[in-house]
XYZ file of C-alpha atoms in Angstrom:
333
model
C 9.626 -10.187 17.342
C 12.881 -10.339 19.360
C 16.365 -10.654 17.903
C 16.481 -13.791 17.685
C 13.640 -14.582 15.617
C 14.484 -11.808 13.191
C 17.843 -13.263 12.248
C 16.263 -16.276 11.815
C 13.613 -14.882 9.425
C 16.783 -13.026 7.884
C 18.351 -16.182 7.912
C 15.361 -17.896 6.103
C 15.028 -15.132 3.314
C 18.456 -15.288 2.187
C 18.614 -19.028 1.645
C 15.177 -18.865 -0.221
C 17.665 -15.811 -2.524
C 19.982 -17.631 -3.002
C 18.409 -21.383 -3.756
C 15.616 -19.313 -6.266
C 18.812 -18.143 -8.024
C 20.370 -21.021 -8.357
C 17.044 -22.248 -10.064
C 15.856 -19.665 -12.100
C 14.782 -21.419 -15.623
C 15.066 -20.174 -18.786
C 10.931 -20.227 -20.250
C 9.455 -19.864 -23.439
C 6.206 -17.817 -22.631
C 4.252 -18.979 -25.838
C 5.486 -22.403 -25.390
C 3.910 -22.863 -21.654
C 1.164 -20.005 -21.390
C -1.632 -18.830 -23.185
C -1.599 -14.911 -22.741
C -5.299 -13.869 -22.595
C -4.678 -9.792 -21.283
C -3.252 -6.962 -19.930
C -4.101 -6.397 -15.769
C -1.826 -3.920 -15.545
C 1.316 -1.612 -16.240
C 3.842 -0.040 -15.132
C 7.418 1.275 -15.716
C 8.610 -1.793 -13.657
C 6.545 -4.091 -16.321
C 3.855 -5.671 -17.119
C 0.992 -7.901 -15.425
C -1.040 -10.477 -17.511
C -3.746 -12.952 -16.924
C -1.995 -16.735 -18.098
C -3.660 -19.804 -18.683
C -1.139 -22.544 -17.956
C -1.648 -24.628 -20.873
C -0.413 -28.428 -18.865
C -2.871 -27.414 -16.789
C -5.222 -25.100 -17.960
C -5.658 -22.230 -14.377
C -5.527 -19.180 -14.464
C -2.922 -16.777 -13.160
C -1.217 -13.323 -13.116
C 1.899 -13.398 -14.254
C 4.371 -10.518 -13.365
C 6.995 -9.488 -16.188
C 9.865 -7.433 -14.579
C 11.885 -6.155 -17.095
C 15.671 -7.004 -17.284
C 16.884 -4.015 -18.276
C 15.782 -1.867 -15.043
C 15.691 -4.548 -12.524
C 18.145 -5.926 -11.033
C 18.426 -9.999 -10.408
C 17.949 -9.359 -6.458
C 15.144 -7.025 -6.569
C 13.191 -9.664 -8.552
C 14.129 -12.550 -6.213
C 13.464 -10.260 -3.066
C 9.914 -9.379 -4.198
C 9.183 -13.141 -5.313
C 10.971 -14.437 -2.242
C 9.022 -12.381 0.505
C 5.822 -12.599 -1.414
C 5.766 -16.843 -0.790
C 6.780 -16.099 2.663
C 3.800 -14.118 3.345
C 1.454 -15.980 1.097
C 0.239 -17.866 3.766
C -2.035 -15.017 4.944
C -5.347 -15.344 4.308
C -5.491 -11.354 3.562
C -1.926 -11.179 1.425
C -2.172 -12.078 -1.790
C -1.247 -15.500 -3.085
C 2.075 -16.079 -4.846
C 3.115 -19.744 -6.558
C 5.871 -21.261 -6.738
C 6.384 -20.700 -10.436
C 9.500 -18.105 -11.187
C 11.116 -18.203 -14.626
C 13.393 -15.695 -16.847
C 12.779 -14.614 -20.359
C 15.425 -13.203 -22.875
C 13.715 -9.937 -21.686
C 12.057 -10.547 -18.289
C 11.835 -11.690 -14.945
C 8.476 -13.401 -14.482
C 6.537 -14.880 -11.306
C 2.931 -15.992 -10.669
C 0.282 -14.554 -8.505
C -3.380 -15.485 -8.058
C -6.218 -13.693 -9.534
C -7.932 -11.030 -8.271
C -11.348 -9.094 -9.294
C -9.536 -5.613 -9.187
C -7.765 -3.696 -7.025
C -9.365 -0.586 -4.205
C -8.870 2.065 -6.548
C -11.140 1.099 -8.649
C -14.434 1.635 -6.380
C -13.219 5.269 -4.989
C -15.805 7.673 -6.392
C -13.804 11.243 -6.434
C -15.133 13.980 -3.413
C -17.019 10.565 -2.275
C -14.963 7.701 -1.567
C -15.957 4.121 -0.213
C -18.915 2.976 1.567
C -18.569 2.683 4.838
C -18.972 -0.552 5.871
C -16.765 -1.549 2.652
C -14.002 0.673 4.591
C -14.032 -0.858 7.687
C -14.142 -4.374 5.825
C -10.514 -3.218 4.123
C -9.720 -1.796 7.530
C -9.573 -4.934 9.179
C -8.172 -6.716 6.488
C -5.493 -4.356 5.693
C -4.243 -3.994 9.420
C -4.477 -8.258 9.739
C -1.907 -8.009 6.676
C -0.033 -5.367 8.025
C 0.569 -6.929 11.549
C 1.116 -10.574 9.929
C 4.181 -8.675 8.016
C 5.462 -6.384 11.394
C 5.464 -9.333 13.256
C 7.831 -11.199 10.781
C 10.378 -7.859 10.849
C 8.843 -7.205 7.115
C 7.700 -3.434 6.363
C 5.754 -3.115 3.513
C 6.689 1.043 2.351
C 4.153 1.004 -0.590
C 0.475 1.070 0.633
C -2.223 2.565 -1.367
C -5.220 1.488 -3.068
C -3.773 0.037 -5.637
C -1.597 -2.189 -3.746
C -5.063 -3.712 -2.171
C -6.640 -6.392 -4.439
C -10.287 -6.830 -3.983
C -12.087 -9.913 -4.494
C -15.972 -8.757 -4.730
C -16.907 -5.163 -5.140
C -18.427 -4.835 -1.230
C -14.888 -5.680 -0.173
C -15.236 -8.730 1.690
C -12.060 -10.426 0.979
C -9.112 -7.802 0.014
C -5.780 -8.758 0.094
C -2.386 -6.683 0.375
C -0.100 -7.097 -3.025
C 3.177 -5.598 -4.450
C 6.468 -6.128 -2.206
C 8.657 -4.696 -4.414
C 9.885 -1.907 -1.529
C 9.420 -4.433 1.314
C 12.247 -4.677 3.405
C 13.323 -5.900 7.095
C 12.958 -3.181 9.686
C 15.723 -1.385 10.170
C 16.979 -1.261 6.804
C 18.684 2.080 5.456
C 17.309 3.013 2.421
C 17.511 6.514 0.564
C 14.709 8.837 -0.275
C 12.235 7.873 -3.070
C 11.813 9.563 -6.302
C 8.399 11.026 -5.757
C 6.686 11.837 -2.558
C 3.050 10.582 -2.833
C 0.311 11.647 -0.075
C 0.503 8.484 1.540
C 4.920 8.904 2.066
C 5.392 9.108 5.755
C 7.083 13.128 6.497
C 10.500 11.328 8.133
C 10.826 10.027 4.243
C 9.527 13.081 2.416
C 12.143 15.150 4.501
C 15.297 13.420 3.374
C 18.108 15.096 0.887
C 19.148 13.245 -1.941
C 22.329 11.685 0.194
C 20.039 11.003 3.603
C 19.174 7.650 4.721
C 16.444 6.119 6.954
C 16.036 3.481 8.949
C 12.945 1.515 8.134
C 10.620 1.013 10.974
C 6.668 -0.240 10.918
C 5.781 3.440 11.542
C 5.939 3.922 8.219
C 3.248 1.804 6.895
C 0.916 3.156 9.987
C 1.229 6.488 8.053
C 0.285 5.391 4.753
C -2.411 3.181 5.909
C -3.700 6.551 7.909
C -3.663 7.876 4.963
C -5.372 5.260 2.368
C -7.933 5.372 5.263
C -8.858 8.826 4.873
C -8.588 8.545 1.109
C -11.273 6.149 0.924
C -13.707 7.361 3.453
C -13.640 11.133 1.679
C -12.669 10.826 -1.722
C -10.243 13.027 -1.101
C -6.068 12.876 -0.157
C -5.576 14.688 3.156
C -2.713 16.659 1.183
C -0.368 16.478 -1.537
C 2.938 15.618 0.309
C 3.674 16.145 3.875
C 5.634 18.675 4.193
C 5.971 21.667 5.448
C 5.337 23.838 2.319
C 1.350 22.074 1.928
C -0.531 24.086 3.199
C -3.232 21.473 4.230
C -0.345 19.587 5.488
C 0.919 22.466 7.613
C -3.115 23.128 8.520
C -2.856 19.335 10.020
C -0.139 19.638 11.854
C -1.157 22.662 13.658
C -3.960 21.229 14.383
C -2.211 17.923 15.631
C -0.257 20.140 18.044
C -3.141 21.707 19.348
C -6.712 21.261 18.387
C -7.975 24.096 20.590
C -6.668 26.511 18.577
C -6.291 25.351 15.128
C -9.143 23.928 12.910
C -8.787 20.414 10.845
C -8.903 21.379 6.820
C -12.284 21.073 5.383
C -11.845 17.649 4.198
C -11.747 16.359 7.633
C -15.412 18.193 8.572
C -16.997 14.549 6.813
C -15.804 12.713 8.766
C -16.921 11.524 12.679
C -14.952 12.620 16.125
C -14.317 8.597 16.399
C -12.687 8.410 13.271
C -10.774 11.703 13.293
C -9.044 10.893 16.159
C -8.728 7.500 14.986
C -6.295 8.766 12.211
C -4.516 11.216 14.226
C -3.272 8.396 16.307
C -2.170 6.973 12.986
C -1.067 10.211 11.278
C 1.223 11.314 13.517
C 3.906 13.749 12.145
C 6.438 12.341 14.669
C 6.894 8.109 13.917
C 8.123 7.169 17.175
C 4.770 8.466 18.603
C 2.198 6.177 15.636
C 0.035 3.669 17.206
C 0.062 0.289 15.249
C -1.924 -1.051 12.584
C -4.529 -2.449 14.990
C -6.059 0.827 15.998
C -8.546 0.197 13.665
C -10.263 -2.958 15.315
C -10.791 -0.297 18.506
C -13.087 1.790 16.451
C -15.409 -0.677 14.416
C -18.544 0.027 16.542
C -18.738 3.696 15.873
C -19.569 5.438 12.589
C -16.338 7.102 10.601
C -18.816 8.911 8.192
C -20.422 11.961 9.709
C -24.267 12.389 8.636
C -23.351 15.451 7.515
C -21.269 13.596 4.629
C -24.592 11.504 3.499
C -26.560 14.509 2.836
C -24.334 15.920 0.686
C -23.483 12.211 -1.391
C -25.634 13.572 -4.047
C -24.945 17.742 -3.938
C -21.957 19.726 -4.997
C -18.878 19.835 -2.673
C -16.785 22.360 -4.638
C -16.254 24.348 -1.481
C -13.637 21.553 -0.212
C -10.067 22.266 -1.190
C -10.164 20.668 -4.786
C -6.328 20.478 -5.225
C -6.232 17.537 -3.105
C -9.307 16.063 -5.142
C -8.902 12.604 -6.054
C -10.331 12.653 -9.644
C -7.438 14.928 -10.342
C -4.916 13.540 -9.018
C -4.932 10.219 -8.429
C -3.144 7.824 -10.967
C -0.196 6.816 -9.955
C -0.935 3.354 -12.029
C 2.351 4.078 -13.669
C 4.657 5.360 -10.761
C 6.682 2.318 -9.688
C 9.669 2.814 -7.223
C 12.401 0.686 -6.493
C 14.273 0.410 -3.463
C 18.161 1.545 -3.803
């Protein structure tokens, strides 16, 4: 995308801001939807499954609460959500945005569940289901790069699933999206999947946003659902399986890969360290992926031990453990 075209696309999102402000309604929930469940929680809100009653469909409805989010963050996420909507692997967002007394609310289409919930801890994903998400995941992520849009919050449970063998996943949750080359601050919690140029920054550092970022994280959901396992806890200097992988990075002749790593195949390690590299400006893109689909990423090694004990692996980065950040929701400052 040259400059040109991401001005325009700057151009486009602020006018969508702006006119969804100037129409926000004022809705009675109980008046206009029947609430049949919770999907899902977080310190940002809630997310329940709606029957319009004029109409009688079903939805997901996304409650941002008031009092912690402010009026732009709402109309960013809803705004950039319909612009990417038209995806076939992003999920689908209607044109239904409304306020409550308490909330900001907007409607999203329904999905079965989201990745985390087939990851078997020390195990992972199947591996054709992987490469299914793979190519899914990177058609997303490309559709978004190409439109100057950087996602900054991938991880399973930001991938919706449709069917449980993963043929139709779609990328959700834009509530840290912003246009490359944004400055934004550090976030309050470095996750496994945070990129090291964020997890370095002070409290008063800034960063400018580039697509690298989501090539990390998607590296690293990769990994995560091939092995069960996160490749470390943070990415820094101080893990030591992070510290193990960057020797190694540097120089592979030397230096071994952590024991994680030993499942998978030589096609799909190197596969992720083109992803997962500590320095950004060096990351391939997203579509690495669709270079790799003919060779296996799961060693043979790994389906002889599906059904034995793997206690010998570094259990601090084990996923049963660890793994719940359901109710970790960040906001961009």
């Amino acid at each position: 995308m040259n400059l040109n075209q991401r001005r325009r696309s700057e151009i486009h999102l602020e006018e969508m801001l702006l006119l969804t402000a100037q129409n926000l309604p004022e809705v009675e929930v109980k008046d206009n939807y029947t609430i049949l469940k919770e999907l899902g929680n977080g310190s940002y809100g809630q997310v329940l499954l709606a029957m319009n009653q004029s109409q009688g469909n079903l939805m997901a409805l996304k409650f941002m609460q008031k009092n912690i989010t402010d009026l732009q963050v709402f109309l960013g996420e809803y705004c950039i959500s319909l612009i990417l909507a038209a995806h076939p692997c992003i999920i689908g967002t209607f044109g239904i945005a409304f306020q409550t007394d308490s909330h900001y609310v907007f409607a999203q289409e329904l999905a079965v569940d989201n990745l985390f919930s087939l990851m078997k801890p020390q195990i992972g994903v199947p591996e054709m289901a992987v490469k299914r998400c793979a190519i899914q995941i990177s058609s997303a992520l490309e559709y978004m790069h190409l439109k100057g849009l950087v996602h900054r919050d991938i991880k399973p449970e930001n991938i919706l699933i449709f069917d449980r063998e993963c043929r139709q996943v779609k990328l959700t949750d834009f509530g840290l999206t912003c246009p490359k080359g944004t400055s934004v601050e550090s976030l309050s919690e470095n996750l496994p999947y945070t990129a090291p140029e964020m997890c370095k920054l002070g409290a008063s550092d800034r960063l400018i946003v580039q697509t690298s970022l989501d090539v990390w994280s998607f590296g690293v959901l990769l990994f995560c659902i091939l092995t069960g396992y996160f490749p470390w806890n943070s990415a820094v200097p101080t893990d030591k399986n992070y510290s193990d992988y960057t020797k190694w990075h540097r120089s592979s002749r030397i230096f071994q890969l952590p024991m994680q790593w030993k499942v998978l195949t030589t096609e799909a390690v190197e596969m992720l360290r083109k992803m997962l590299v500590p320095e950004p400006t060096k990351r391939c893109t997203p579509n690495e992926v669709m270079n790799c689909l003919k060779t296996p990423w799961k060693s043979h090694l790994e389906n002889k031990n599906q059904n034995t004990s793997r206690g010998k692996l570094d259990n601090s980065n084990y996923l049963g453990d660890r793994l719940d950040n359901k109710n970790i929701r960040r906001r961009a400052r």
